[in-house]
Amino acid sequence: MTSKHVVDRPQPDPDAALRTEALYMLNRYSHEIAELRARRLAVQDLQFDSMLQRMATPDEAEHGQALLDGGPELQVAAVRAGIGLCYPNRSSRQEWYSRYYDLLPVGELVQRLLRRKLQYSEADVVWIAQRLAQVNEDWQLLSMAPISLRSVLRSIERWSRDHALSAEATDALATLHDNLRRGHLDSEAVRAVELLDTLLGHAAEEAWDARDDFGGALQQWLDAQPAASRSDWTEALARIGALPGARPTKTWLADIAALTEALGRDVFVANAIDWLALLHGPGRNSEYKRPDGYDYPSSYIADRNADLLKGLAWACSTISDERLPVALGDAALACYKKIPNIGARSTKAGNACVHALAASASMPAVAQLQRLAQRVKLASQRKQIDQALATAADELGLDAGDLDEISVQSHGLVDGRVTRTFGDFTAELTVTGSDSVDLHWRKPDGGVQKSVPAAVKREHASEVKALNRERKELREALAVQRMRLERLMLFERAWPLATWRERYLDHPLVSQFARRLIWAFETDDSTSLGCWLDGELVGPDDEPLGPLVPETQVRLWHPIESDAAGVLGWRDWLDRQQRTQPFKQAHREIYVLTDAERETATYSNRFAAHVLRQHQLNALCQERGWSYQLQGAWDSFNVPALELSEVGLRAEYWVEGIDAEDDSGLSHAYIYLYVSTDQVRFADAQSGASVSLDEVPPRVFSEVMRDVDLFVGVASVGADPHWLDGGPGRLEGYQGYWWDVSFGDLTARAEVRRDTLARLLPRMAKLTDRWTLDGRFLRVRGDLRSYKIHLGSGNILMEPNDEYLCIVPGRSASNTPRSDGLFLPFEGDQTLAVILSKALMLAEDTKINDPTIVRQIGRAA
């Protein structure tokens, strides 16, 4: 008898043919995308910044569209085939490296499919999990793969909500989890581990990480709570930190609304403010190890805490309480604060605070966004704030200009003062300048003292702390509004008379500036200029303007609109009334087209061929609203640019890094210390096409060129008294340039400074017989020598042999340049203050005690 043996044969895979078809379609799709992109890149005059926008997408390729429109089985097969291509095994890695760029569009298509609810089989999930685990033997490949690991795991997690994972799939995912934890994790891998923890049912970690400063302070706060409520707050924080994605879903918002209702709205708000305030604690000055394996300072916000802060910010956005926007604004600043050699403490948490403020769509929230727009300097963070302001404007149905104006808070000011009572004592906050607020205390008998009374300190400690914060907020608000009003010099924005009075002339805070500025009042048949004086609007002859009809339109006056006599008339009026303007208006520099600029037509070389200190240029760009990023040895193309959306233009000032052969022109981080300057250009904001200079509105042209003049005047090496002395970073071969700028022809800014000095110096008793204005110089006669102070750079030559005298102004508050109480008609010209300070000191050169200066003058110490 012949025995029969039963042989187990592998069962045929019914989906193999479908996966082969999907693989073929993916390869054809990749080829189609390559052809489309090659054709588009061949188009002449293709701008680099629009190149990516013209790249092909999956929808534009025949086979890509076929896969997107295919049935559920084909889409799953395409995902498996795509993962097989984009996550190589050992045998295919060499081919994978050679095809990497061809696989990028495959990854883009597969990620589109992964966002859908795919109908995997158990075998599909096992195969995907095993493939990922296999690739992760070389974990760095995961960070390079064209398909995001998180996208794959999210897709499996969605499937697992309705299906149980098999033992095989669980083992493969556990292997992937362990391999990831052993590597240096980037942010992508950290999120992948969290997803794997969810899939594998690992016990959830605390909603916060107690190792950084914020988490440690939060843990101390919880430990101090009564035992009965501690668990409630622990659970609340866990729910807040469980925000999925960058923005809240309706389900999450409903959950948080129920949470705050259960906890008590007022209690939740008070605690939320306390939690956000923990970001401003003193810190522990320690380190902790992040998932990437590196040690970070404890001031750096850990990933879990960033998620918690993100959820907390969005939770605050759902509650209307005037205290929360201030807390969110402070938290955003704390999160954006830079840690040396690392970056922001947490960009994620800072951005969440910003966008939560926008979602609040309230005037206090907008005020905080405007405050952030002035304080935050990094371009990427500013972009988030600008987007948030635009979102808030849309939510409120306003344009950006109206939003800026109606959101300005009064801060409790009445006639420039805020009064607060503390028992028998009264505190007065008084606005004394464009960014200064004095605090005085009045005794019960009305007497004034500057220090906090002992009784107030003892009995009202928390209220005094709140008062000091109020003073700080008022100073910041003044600085924001001063910059906003000066920005109005760029454009011809007009208001109906009643609106202007409400938002400017009579506004408790803005009036501190508006009443010191000159305004144009226009009707159909006339225009008159006026400034506020003793309760009425007057012209330069001190005569009242008379009744203004309701139809009058009001604009901020720019001197480019008037002739020389009209401008001088207002300068005389400011001198006569001893009126200090918050920024240069009547004394503002004016820049008009030159014959050379009409000849070049589309660019100006007026400020070309200068050498600027790049870090100072970057700081000035941020201050004046220009976008710019520091250039380094790896990045030699970046242009300072100012967006002029109101007129559909963009201004550009071309600069290029200067690279010395011995690396003396580079910082330790390989950032260029110096840049050389080239053309100023204007371009269409939409197309990027060059615009002829004579098509640029004169007011806009003048203000842009004024900014560029400021960049050169402040950032040029010619303005650095120490630069000629050498030392690290000084470029060889530029000594001639330094002399030309330090003592050469005056710019428009310096010419205005000379005219101002001509008015000021006759009033200075100490200089009456010791000064002379001579062309580019202020000549000062001391007892030991005579001196020439250049009106552009503020640098000094000593007579009779024009020997250079190096005097560097101090930077601390105690070293503010002295002007001996002399009236100045405008604020903001630091060089003018430095020149006056130097003149006063050199006129009494026998009293100078600084040994460095004494040695240079030649008098024995």
CSV table of N, CA, C and O in Angstrom, one decimal, residues 477-559:
chain,number,residue,atom,x,y,z
A,477,ALA,N,3.2,99.8,25.8
A,477,ALA,CA,2.1,100.3,24.9
A,477,ALA,C,2.5,101.7,24.3
A,477,ALA,O,2.2,101.9,23.1
A,478,LEU,N,3.2,102.5,25.0
A,478,LEU,CA,3.7,103.8,24.4
A,478,LEU,C,4.7,103.5,23.3
A,478,LEU,O,4.6,104.2,22.2
A,479,ALA,N,5.6,102.6,23.5
A,479,ALA,CA,6.6,102.3,22.5
A,479,ALA,C,5.9,101.8,21.2
A,479,ALA,O,6.3,102.1,20.1
A,480,VAL,N,4.9,100.9,21.4
A,480,VAL,CA,4.2,100.3,20.3
A,480,VAL,C,3.5,101.4,19.5
A,480,VAL,O,3.5,101.5,18.2
A,481,GLN,N,2.8,102.3,20.2
A,481,GLN,CA,2.0,103.3,19.5
A,481,GLN,C,2.9,104.4,18.8
A,481,GLN,O,2.6,104.9,17.8
A,482,ARG,N,4.0,104.7,19.4
A,482,ARG,CA,5.0,105.6,18.8
A,482,ARG,C,5.5,105.1,17.4
A,482,ARG,O,5.5,105.8,16.4
A,483,MET,N,5.8,103.8,17.4
A,483,MET,CA,6.3,103.1,16.2
A,483,MET,C,5.1,103.1,15.2
A,483,MET,O,5.4,103.3,14.0
A,484,ARG,N,3.9,102.8,15.6
A,484,ARG,CA,2.8,102.7,14.7
A,484,ARG,C,2.5,104.1,14.0
A,484,ARG,O,2.3,104.2,12.8
A,485,LEU,N,2.6,105.2,14.8
A,485,LEU,CA,2.3,106.5,14.3
A,485,LEU,C,3.4,106.9,13.3
A,485,LEU,O,3.1,107.5,12.2
A,486,GLU,N,4.7,106.5,13.6
A,486,GLU,CA,5.7,106.9,12.6
A,486,GLU,C,5.6,106.1,11.3
A,486,GLU,O,5.9,106.6,10.3
A,487,ARG,N,5.0,104.9,11.4
A,487,ARG,CA,4.8,104.1,10.2
A,487,ARG,C,3.8,104.8,9.3
A,487,ARG,O,3.8,104.6,8.1
A,488,LEU,N,2.9,105.6,9.9
A,488,LEU,CA,1.9,106.3,9.1
A,488,LEU,C,2.5,107.4,8.2
A,488,LEU,O,1.9,107.8,7.2
A,489,MET,N,3.8,107.7,8.4
A,489,MET,CA,4.5,108.6,7.5
A,489,MET,C,4.7,108.0,6.2
A,489,MET,O,4.9,108.7,5.2
A,490,LEU,N,4.6,106.7,6.1
A,490,LEU,CA,4.8,106.0,4.8
A,490,LEU,C,3.7,106.2,3.8
A,490,LEU,O,3.9,106.3,2.6
A,491,PHE,N,2.4,106.2,4.3
A,491,PHE,CA,1.3,106.2,3.5
A,491,PHE,C,0.3,107.3,3.8
A,491,PHE,O,0.3,107.9,4.9
A,492,GLU,N,-0.5,107.7,2.9
A,492,GLU,CA,-1.5,108.8,3.0
A,492,GLU,C,-2.8,108.3,3.6
A,492,GLU,O,-3.8,108.4,2.9
A,493,ARG,N,-2.8,107.7,4.7
A,493,ARG,CA,-4.0,107.3,5.4
A,493,ARG,C,-4.8,108.5,5.9
A,493,ARG,O,-4.2,109.4,6.5
A,494,ALA,N,-6.1,108.5,5.6
A,494,ALA,CA,-6.9,109.6,6.1
A,494,ALA,C,-8.1,109.2,6.9
A,494,ALA,O,-8.6,108.0,6.7
A,495,TRP,N,-8.6,110.0,7.8
A,495,TRP,CA,-9.8,109.7,8.6
A,495,TRP,C,-10.8,110.8,8.6
A,495,TRP,O,-10.4,112.0,8.5
A,496,PRO,N,-12.1,110.5,8.7
A,496,PRO,CA,-13.1,111.6,8.9
A,496,PRO,C,-12.7,112.3,10.2
A,496,PRO,O,-12.2,111.7,11.2
A,497,LEU,N,-13.1,113.6,10.3
A,497,LEU,CA,-12.7,114.4,11.5
A,497,LEU,C,-13.1,113.7,12.8
A,497,LEU,O,-12.3,113.6,13.8
A,498,ALA,N,-14.3,113.3,12.9
A,498,ALA,CA,-14.8,112.7,14.2
A,498,ALA,C,-14.1,111.4,14.5
A,498,ALA,O,-13.7,111.2,15.7
A,499,THR,N,-13.7,110.6,13.5
A,499,THR,CA,-13.0,109.4,13.8
A,499,THR,C,-11.6,109.7,14.3
A,499,THR,O,-11.1,109.1,15.2
A,500,TRP,N,-11.0,110.7,13.6
A,500,TRP,CA,-9.6,111.1,14.0
A,500,TRP,C,-9.6,111.6,15.4
A,500,TRP,O,-8.7,111.3,16.2
A,501,ARG,N,-10.6,112.4,15.8
A,501,ARG,CA,-10.6,112.9,17.2
A,501,ARG,C,-10.7,111.7,18.2
A,501,ARG,O,-10.0,111.7,19.2
A,502,GLU,N,-11.6,110.8,17.9
A,502,GLU,CA,-11.8,109.7,18.8
A,502,GLU,C,-10.6,108.8,18.9
A,502,GLU,O,-10.2,108.4,20.0
A,503,ARG,N,-9.9,108.5,17.8
A,503,ARG,CA,-8.8,107.5,17.8
A,503,ARG,C,-7.4,108.1,18.1
A,503,ARG,O,-6.5,107.4,18.4
A,504,TYR,N,-7.3,109.5,17.9
A,504,TYR,CA,-6.0,110.1,18.0
A,504,TYR,C,-6.0,111.3,19.0
A,504,TYR,O,-5.5,111.2,20.1
A,505,LEU,N,-6.7,112.4,18.6
A,505,LEU,CA,-6.6,113.6,19.4
A,505,LEU,C,-7.1,113.4,20.8
A,505,LEU,O,-6.5,114.0,21.8
A,506,ASP,N,-8.2,112.7,21.0
A,506,ASP,CA,-8.8,112.6,22.3
A,506,ASP,C,-8.6,111.2,23.0
A,506,ASP,O,-9.1,111.0,24.1
A,507,HIS,N,-7.8,110.4,22.3
A,507,HIS,CA,-7.6,109.0,22.9
A,507,HIS,C,-6.6,109.2,24.1
A,507,HIS,O,-5.6,109.8,24.0
A,508,PRO,N,-7.0,108.6,25.3
A,508,PRO,CA,-6.1,108.8,26.5
A,508,PRO,C,-4.7,108.5,26.3
A,508,PRO,O,-3.8,109.2,26.8
A,509,LEU,N,-4.3,107.4,25.5
A,509,LEU,CA,-2.9,107.1,25.3
A,509,LEU,C,-2.4,107.7,24.0
A,509,LEU,O,-1.3,108.3,24.1
A,510,VAL,N,-3.0,107.5,22.9
A,510,VAL,CA,-2.5,108.0,21.6
A,510,VAL,C,-2.3,109.5,21.6
A,510,VAL,O,-1.5,110.0,20.9
A,511,SER,N,-3.2,110.2,22.3
A,511,SER,CA,-3.1,111.7,22.3
A,511,SER,C,-1.7,112.1,22.9
A,511,SER,O,-1.3,113.3,22.6
A,512,GLN,N,-1.0,111.3,23.7
A,512,GLN,CA,0.3,111.7,24.2
A,512,GLN,C,1.2,112.0,23.0
A,512,GLN,O,2.2,112.7,23.2
A,513,PHE,N,1.0,111.3,21.9
A,513,PHE,CA,1.8,111.6,20.7
A,513,PHE,C,1.1,112.5,19.7
A,513,PHE,O,1.7,113.4,19.1
A,514,ALA,N,-0.2,112.3,19.5
A,514,ALA,CA,-1.0,113.0,18.4
A,514,ALA,C,-1.0,114.5,18.7
A,514,ALA,O,-0.9,115.3,17.7
A,515,ARG,N,-1.0,114.9,19.9
A,515,ARG,CA,-1.0,116.3,20.2
A,515,ARG,C,0.4,117.0,20.1
A,515,ARG,O,0.5,118.2,20.2
A,516,ARG,N,1.4,116.2,19.8
A,516,ARG,CA,2.7,116.8,19.5
A,516,ARG,C,3.1,116.7,18.0
A,516,ARG,O,4.2,117.1,17.6
A,517,LEU,N,2.1,116.3,17.2
A,517,LEU,CA,2.4,116.1,15.8
A,517,LEU,C,1.6,117.1,15.0
A,517,LEU,O,0.6,117.7,15.4
A,518,ILE,N,2.0,117.3,13.7
A,518,ILE,CA,1.3,118.2,12.8
A,518,ILE,C,0.4,117.5,11.9
A,518,ILE,O,0.8,116.4,11.3
A,519,TRP,N,-0.8,117.9,11.7
A,519,TRP,CA,-1.8,117.2,10.9
A,519,TRP,C,-2.3,118.1,9.8
A,519,TRP,O,-2.4,119.3,9.9
A,520,ALA,N,-2.7,117.4,8.7
A,520,ALA,CA,-3.3,118.1,7.5
A,520,ALA,C,-4.8,117.9,7.5
A,520,ALA,O,-5.3,116.8,7.7
A,521,PHE,N,-5.6,119.0,7.4
A,521,PHE,CA,-7.0,119.0,7.5
A,521,PHE,C,-7.5,119.4,6.1
A,521,PHE,O,-7.3,120.6,5.6
A,522,GLU,N,-8.2,118.5,5.4
A,522,GLU,CA,-8.6,118.7,4.0
A,522,GLU,C,-10.1,118.7,3.8
A,522,GLU,O,-10.8,117.9,4.4
A,523,THR,N,-10.5,119.7,3.0
A,523,THR,CA,-11.9,119.7,2.5
A,523,THR,C,-11.8,119.7,1.0
A,523,THR,O,-10.7,119.7,0.4
A,524,ASP,N,-12.9,119.8,0.3
A,524,ASP,CA,-12.9,119.7,-1.1
A,524,ASP,C,-12.1,120.9,-1.7
A,524,ASP,O,-11.5,120.7,-2.8
A,525,ASP,N,-12.1,122.0,-1.1
A,525,ASP,CA,-11.5,123.2,-1.7
A,525,ASP,C,-10.3,123.8,-0.9
A,525,ASP,O,-9.7,124.8,-1.3
A,526,SER,N,-9.9,123.2,0.2
A,526,SER,CA,-8.7,123.7,0.9
A,526,SER,C,-8.0,122.7,1.8
A,526,SER,O,-8.6,121.7,2.1
A,527,THR,N,-6.8,123.0,2.1
A,527,THR,CA,-6.0,122.2,3.0
A,527,THR,C,-5.3,123.1,4.0
A,527,THR,O,-4.7,124.1,3.6
A,528,SER,N,-5.4,122.8,5.3
A,528,SER,CA,-4.7,123.6,6.3
A,528,SER,C,-4.0,122.7,7.2
A,528,SER,O,-4.3,121.5,7.4
A,529,LEU,N,-2.8,123.2,7.8
A,529,LEU,CA,-2.0,122.4,8.7
A,529,LEU,C,-2.2,122.9,10.1
A,529,LEU,O,-2.2,124.1,10.3
A,530,GLY,N,-2.2,122.0,11.1
A,530,GLY,CA,-2.4,122.5,12.4
A,530,GLY,C,-1.8,121.5,13.5
A,530,GLY,O,-1.6,120.3,13.2
A,531,CYS,N,-1.5,122.0,14.6
A,531,CYS,CA,-1.0,121.3,15.8
A,531,CYS,C,-1.7,121.7,17.0
A,531,CYS,O,-2.2,122.9,17.1
A,532,TRP,N,-1.9,120.8,18.0
A,532,TRP,CA,-2.6,121.1,19.2
A,532,TRP,C,-1.8,122.0,20.1
A,532,TRP,O,-0.7,121.8,20.4
A,533,LEU,N,-2.5,123.1,20.6
A,533,LEU,CA,-1.8,124.0,21.5
A,533,LEU,C,-2.9,124.6,22.4
A,533,LEU,O,-3.9,125.2,21.9
A,534,ASP,N,-2.7,124.4,23.7
A,534,ASP,CA,-3.6,125.0,24.7
A,534,ASP,C,-5.1,124.8,24.4
A,534,ASP,O,-5.9,125.7,24.4
A,535,GLY,N,-5.4,123.6,24.1
A,535,GLY,CA,-6.8,123.2,23.9
A,535,GLY,C,-7.4,123.5,22.5
A,535,GLY,O,-8.7,123.4,22.4
A,536,GLU,N,-6.6,123.9,21.6
A,536,GLU,CA,-7.2,124.1,20.2
A,536,GLU,C,-6.1,123.8,19.2
A,536,GLU,O,-4.9,123.7,19.5
A,537,LEU,N,-6.5,123.7,17.9
A,537,LEU,CA,-5.6,123.5,16.8
A,537,LEU,C,-5.2,124.8,16.2
A,537,LEU,O,-6.0,125.7,15.9
A,538,VAL,N,-3.9,125.0,16.1
A,538,VAL,CA,-3.4,126.3,15.6
A,538,VAL,C,-2.4,126.0,14.4
A,538,VAL,O,-1.9,124.9,14.3
A,539,GLY,N,-2.2,127.0,13.6
A,539,GLY,CA,-1.2,127.0,12.5
A,539,GLY,C,0.1,127.4,13.0
A,539,GLY,O,0.3,127.8,14.2
A,540,PRO,N,1.1,127.5,12.1
A,540,PRO,CA,2.4,127.9,12.5
A,540,PRO,C,2.5,129.4,12.9
A,540,PRO,O,3.5,129.8,13.5
A,541,ASP,N,1.5,130.2,12.7
A,541,ASP,CA,1.4,131.5,13.1
A,541,ASP,C,0.7,131.7,14.5
A,541,ASP,O,0.4,132.8,14.9
A,542,ASP,N,0.4,130.6,15.1
A,542,ASP,CA,-0.3,130.5,16.4
A,542,ASP,C,-1.8,130.9,16.3
A,542,ASP,O,-2.5,130.9,17.3
A,543,GLU,N,-2.3,131.1,15.1
A,543,GLU,CA,-3.7,131.4,14.9
A,543,GLU,C,-4.5,130.2,14.9
A,543,GLU,O,-4.1,129.2,14.2
A,544,PRO,N,-5.7,130.1,15.6
A,544,PRO,CA,-6.5,128.9,15.5
A,544,PRO,C,-7.0,128.6,14.1
A,544,PRO,O,-7.2,129.5,13.3
A,545,LEU,N,-7.2,127.4,13.8
A,545,LEU,CA,-7.6,127.0,12.5
A,545,LEU,C,-9.1,127.3,12.3
A,545,LEU,O,-9.6,127.4,11.2
A,546,GLY,N,-9.8,127.5,13.4
A,546,GLY,CA,-11.2,127.8,13.2
A,546,GLY,C,-12.0,126.6,13.2
A,546,GLY,O,-11.5,125.5,13.2
A,547,PRO,N,-13.3,126.7,13.1
A,547,PRO,CA,-14.2,125.5,13.1
A,547,PRO,C,-13.9,124.6,11.9
A,547,PRO,O,-13.8,125.1,10.8
A,548,LEU,N,-13.9,123.3,12.1
A,548,LEU,CA,-13.7,122.4,11.1
A,548,LEU,C,-15.0,121.7,10.8
A,548,LEU,O,-15.6,121.2,11.7
A,549,VAL,N,-15.4,121.6,9.5
A,549,VAL,CA,-16.6,121.0,9.2
A,549,VAL,C,-16.5,119.4,9.3
A,549,VAL,O,-15.4,118.9,9.2
A,550,PRO,N,-17.7,118.8,9.6
A,550,PRO,CA,-17.6,117.3,9.8
A,550,PRO,C,-17.0,116.5,8.6
A,550,PRO,O,-16.5,115.4,8.8
A,551,GLU,N,-17.1,117.1,7.4
A,551,GLU,CA,-16.7,116.4,6.2
A,551,GLU,C,-15.1,116.4,6.1
A,551,GLU,O,-14.6,115.9,5.2
A,552,THR,N,-14.5,117.2,7.0
A,552,THR,CA,-13.0,117.3,6.9
A,552,THR,C,-12.3,116.0,7.0
A,552,THR,O,-12.7,115.1,7.9
A,553,GLN,N,-11.4,115.7,6.1
A,553,GLN,CA,-10.5,114.5,6.2
A,553,GLN,C,-9.2,114.9,6.8
A,553,GLN,O,-8.6,116.0,6.5
A,554,VAL,N,-8.6,114.1,7.7
A,554,VAL,CA,-7.4,114.4,8.4
A,554,VAL,C,-6.3,113.4,8.0
A,554,VAL,O,-6.6,112.2,8.0
A,555,ARG,N,-5.1,113.9,7.8
A,555,ARG,CA,-3.9,113.0,7.5
A,555,ARG,C,-2.8,113.5,8.3
A,555,ARG,O,-2.7,114.7,8.7
A,556,LEU,N,-1.8,112.6,8.6
A,556,LEU,CA,-0.6,113.0,9.2
A,556,LEU,C,0.3,113.7,8.2
A,556,LEU,O,0.6,113.1,7.1
A,557,TRP,N,0.7,114.9,8.5
A,557,TRP,CA,1.4,115.7,7.5
A,557,TRP,C,2.9,115.1,7.3
A,557,TRP,O,3.5,114.7,8.3
A,558,HIS,N,3.3,115.2,6.1
A,558,HIS,CA,4.7,114.8,5.7
A,558,HIS,C,5.3,116.0,5.1
A,558,HIS,O,4.8,116.7,4.2
A,559,PRO,N,6.6,116.4,5.5
A,559,PRO,CA,7.2,117.7,5.0
A,559,PRO,C,7.4,117.6,3.5
A,559,PRO,O,7.6,118.7,2.9
